[in-house]
XYZ file of N, CA and C in Angstrom:
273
model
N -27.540 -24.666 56.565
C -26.400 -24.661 57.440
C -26.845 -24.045 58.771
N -26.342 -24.789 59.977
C -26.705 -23.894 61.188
C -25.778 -22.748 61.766
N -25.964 -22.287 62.604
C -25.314 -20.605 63.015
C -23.456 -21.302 63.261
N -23.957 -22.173 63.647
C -22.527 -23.161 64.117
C -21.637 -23.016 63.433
N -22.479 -23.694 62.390
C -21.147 -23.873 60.623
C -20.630 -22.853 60.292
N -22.166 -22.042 59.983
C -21.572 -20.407 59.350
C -20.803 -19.241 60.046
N -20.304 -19.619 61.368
C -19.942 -18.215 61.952
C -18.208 -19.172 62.135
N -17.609 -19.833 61.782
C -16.344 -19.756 61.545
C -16.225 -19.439 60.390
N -16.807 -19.326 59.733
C -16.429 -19.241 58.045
C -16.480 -17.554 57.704
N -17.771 -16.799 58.549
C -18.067 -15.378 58.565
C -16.438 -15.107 59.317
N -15.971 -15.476 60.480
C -14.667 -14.919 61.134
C -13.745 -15.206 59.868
N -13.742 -15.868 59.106
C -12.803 -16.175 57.982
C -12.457 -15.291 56.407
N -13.758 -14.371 57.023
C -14.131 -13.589 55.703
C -15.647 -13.520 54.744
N -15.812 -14.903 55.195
C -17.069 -15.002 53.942
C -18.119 -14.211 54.410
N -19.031 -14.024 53.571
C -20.496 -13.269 53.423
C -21.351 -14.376 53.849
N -22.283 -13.906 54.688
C -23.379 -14.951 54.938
C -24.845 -14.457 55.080
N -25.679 -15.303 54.489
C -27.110 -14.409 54.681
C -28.179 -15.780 55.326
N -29.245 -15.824 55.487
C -30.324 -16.400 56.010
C -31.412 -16.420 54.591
N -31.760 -17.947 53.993
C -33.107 -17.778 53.390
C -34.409 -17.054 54.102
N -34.644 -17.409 55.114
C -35.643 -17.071 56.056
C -35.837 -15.208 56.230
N -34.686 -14.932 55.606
C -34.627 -13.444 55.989
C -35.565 -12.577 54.833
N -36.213 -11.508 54.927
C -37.755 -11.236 53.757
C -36.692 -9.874 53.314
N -35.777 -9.584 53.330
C -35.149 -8.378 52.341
C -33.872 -9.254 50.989
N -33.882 -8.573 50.490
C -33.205 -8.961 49.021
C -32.392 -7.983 49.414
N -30.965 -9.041 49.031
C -29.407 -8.543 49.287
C -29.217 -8.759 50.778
N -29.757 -9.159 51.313
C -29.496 -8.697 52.638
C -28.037 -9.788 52.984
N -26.720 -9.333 53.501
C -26.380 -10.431 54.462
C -25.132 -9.721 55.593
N -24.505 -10.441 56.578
C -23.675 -10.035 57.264
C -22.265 -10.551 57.025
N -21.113 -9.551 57.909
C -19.887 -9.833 57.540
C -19.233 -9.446 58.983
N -17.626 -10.012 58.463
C -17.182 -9.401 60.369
C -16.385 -8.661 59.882
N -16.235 -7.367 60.792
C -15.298 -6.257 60.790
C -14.614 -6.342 61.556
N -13.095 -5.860 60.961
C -11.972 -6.821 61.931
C -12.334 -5.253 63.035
N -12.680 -4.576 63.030
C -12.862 -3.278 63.771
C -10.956 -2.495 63.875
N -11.113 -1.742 64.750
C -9.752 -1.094 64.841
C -9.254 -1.269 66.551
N -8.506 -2.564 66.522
C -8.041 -2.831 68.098
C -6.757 -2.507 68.286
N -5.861 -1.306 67.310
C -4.564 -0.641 67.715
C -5.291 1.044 68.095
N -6.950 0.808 67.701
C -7.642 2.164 67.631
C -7.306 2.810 66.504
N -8.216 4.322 66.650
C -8.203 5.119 64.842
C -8.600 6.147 66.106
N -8.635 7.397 64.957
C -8.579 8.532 65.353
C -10.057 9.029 65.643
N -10.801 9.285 66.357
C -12.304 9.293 66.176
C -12.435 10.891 65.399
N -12.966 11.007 64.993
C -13.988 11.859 63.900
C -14.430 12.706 64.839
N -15.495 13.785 64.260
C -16.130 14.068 64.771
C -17.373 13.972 65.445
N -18.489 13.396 64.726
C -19.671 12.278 65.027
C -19.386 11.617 66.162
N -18.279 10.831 66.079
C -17.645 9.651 67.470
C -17.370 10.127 68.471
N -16.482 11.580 68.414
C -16.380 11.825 69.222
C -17.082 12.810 70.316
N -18.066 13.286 69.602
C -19.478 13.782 69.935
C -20.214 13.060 70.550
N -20.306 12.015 70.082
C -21.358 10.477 70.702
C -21.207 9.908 72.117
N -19.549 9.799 71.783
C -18.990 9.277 73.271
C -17.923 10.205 74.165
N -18.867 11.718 73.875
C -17.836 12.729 74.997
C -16.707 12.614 75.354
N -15.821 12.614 73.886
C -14.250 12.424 73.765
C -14.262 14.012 72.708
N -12.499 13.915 72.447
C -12.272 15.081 71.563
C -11.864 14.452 70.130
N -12.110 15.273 69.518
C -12.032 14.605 68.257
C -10.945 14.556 67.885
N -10.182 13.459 67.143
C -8.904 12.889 67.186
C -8.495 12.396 68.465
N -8.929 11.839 69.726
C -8.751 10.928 70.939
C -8.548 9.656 69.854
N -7.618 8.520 70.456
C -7.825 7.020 69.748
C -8.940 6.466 70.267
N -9.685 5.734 69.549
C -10.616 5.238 69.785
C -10.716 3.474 69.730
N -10.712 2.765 70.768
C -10.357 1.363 70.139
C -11.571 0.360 69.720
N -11.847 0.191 68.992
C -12.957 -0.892 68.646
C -12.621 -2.213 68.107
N -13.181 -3.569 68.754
C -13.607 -4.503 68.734
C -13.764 -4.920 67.740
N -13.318 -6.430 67.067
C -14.223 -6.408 66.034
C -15.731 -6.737 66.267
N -16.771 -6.916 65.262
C -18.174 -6.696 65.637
C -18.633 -7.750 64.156
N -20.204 -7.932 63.692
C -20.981 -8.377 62.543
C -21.617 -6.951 62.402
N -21.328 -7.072 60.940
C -22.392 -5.917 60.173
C -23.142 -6.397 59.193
N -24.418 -5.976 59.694
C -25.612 -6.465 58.094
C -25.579 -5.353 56.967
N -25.810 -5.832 55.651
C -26.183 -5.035 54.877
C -27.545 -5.299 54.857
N -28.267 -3.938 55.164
C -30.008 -4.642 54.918
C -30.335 -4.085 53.223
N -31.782 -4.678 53.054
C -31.824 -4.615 52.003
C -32.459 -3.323 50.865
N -31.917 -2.067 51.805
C -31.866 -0.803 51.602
C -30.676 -0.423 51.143
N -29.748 -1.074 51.293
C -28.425 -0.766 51.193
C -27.727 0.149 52.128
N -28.605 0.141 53.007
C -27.638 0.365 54.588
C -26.742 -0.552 55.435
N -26.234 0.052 55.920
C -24.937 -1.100 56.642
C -25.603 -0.729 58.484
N -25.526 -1.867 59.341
C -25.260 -0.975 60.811
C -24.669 -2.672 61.338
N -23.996 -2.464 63.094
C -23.906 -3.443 63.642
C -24.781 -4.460 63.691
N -24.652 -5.521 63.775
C -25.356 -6.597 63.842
C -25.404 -7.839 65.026
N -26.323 -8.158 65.671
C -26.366 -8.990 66.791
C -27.400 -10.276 66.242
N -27.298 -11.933 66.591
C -27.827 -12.423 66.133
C -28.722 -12.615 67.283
N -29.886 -13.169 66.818
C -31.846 -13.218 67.186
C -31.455 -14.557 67.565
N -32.166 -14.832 68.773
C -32.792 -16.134 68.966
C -32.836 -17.273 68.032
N -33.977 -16.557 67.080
C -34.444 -17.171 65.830
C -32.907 -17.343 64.678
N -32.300 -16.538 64.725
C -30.914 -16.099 64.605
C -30.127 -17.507 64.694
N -29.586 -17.581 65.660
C -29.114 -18.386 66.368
C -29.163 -19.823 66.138
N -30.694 -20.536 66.039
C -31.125 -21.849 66.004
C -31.476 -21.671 64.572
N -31.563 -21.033 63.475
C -32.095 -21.282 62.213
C -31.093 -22.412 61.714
N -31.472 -22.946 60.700
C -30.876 -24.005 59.966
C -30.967 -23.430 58.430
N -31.135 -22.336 58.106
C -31.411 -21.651 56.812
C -30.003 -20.939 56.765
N -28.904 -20.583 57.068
C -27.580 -20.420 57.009
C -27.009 -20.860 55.396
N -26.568 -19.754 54.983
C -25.671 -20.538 53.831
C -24.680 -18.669 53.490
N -23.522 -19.620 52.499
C -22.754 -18.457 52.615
C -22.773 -17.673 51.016
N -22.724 -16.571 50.719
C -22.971 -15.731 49.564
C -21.803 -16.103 48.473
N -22.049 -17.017 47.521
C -21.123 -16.823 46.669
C -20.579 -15.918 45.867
N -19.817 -15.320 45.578
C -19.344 -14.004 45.414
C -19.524 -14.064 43.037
């Protein structure tokens, strides 16, 4: 599947990963993020020289799970982008 197919279906909910990708488990998802905002923490609000509990509004964004079982934001690659190795994680 190309990036095309799979990224209405990721805005829809589904899980999607890349054959081409060399970690096991690995795939991404969209976070609807918080666009009425949330209360930032402390960490957040440390980060971005606010007080803690300021609202904070975020975007939604893609998050990978890599295959550490870490989570972080996610931006797609070039290679990203034009792969044809796209398919979505059956649950």
């Amino acid at each position: 599947m190309k990036f095309e197919e799979v990224l209405p279906l990721i805005k829809e909910g589904k899980k999607a990963l890349r054959t081409g990708w060399n970690g096991r488990g690995m795939f991404i998802v969209r976070q609807k993020g918080y666009p009425q905002g949330i209360n930032c923490n402390k960490q957040t609000a440390d980060a971005w020289s606010l007080n803690e509990g300021d609202l904070f509004i975020v975007h939604p964004y893609l998050q990978i799970k890599n295959s550490d079982g870490t989570h972080a934001m996610w931006v797609p690659s070039i290679g990203d982008i034009f792969a044809e190795d796209w398919q979505i994680v059956e649950k």
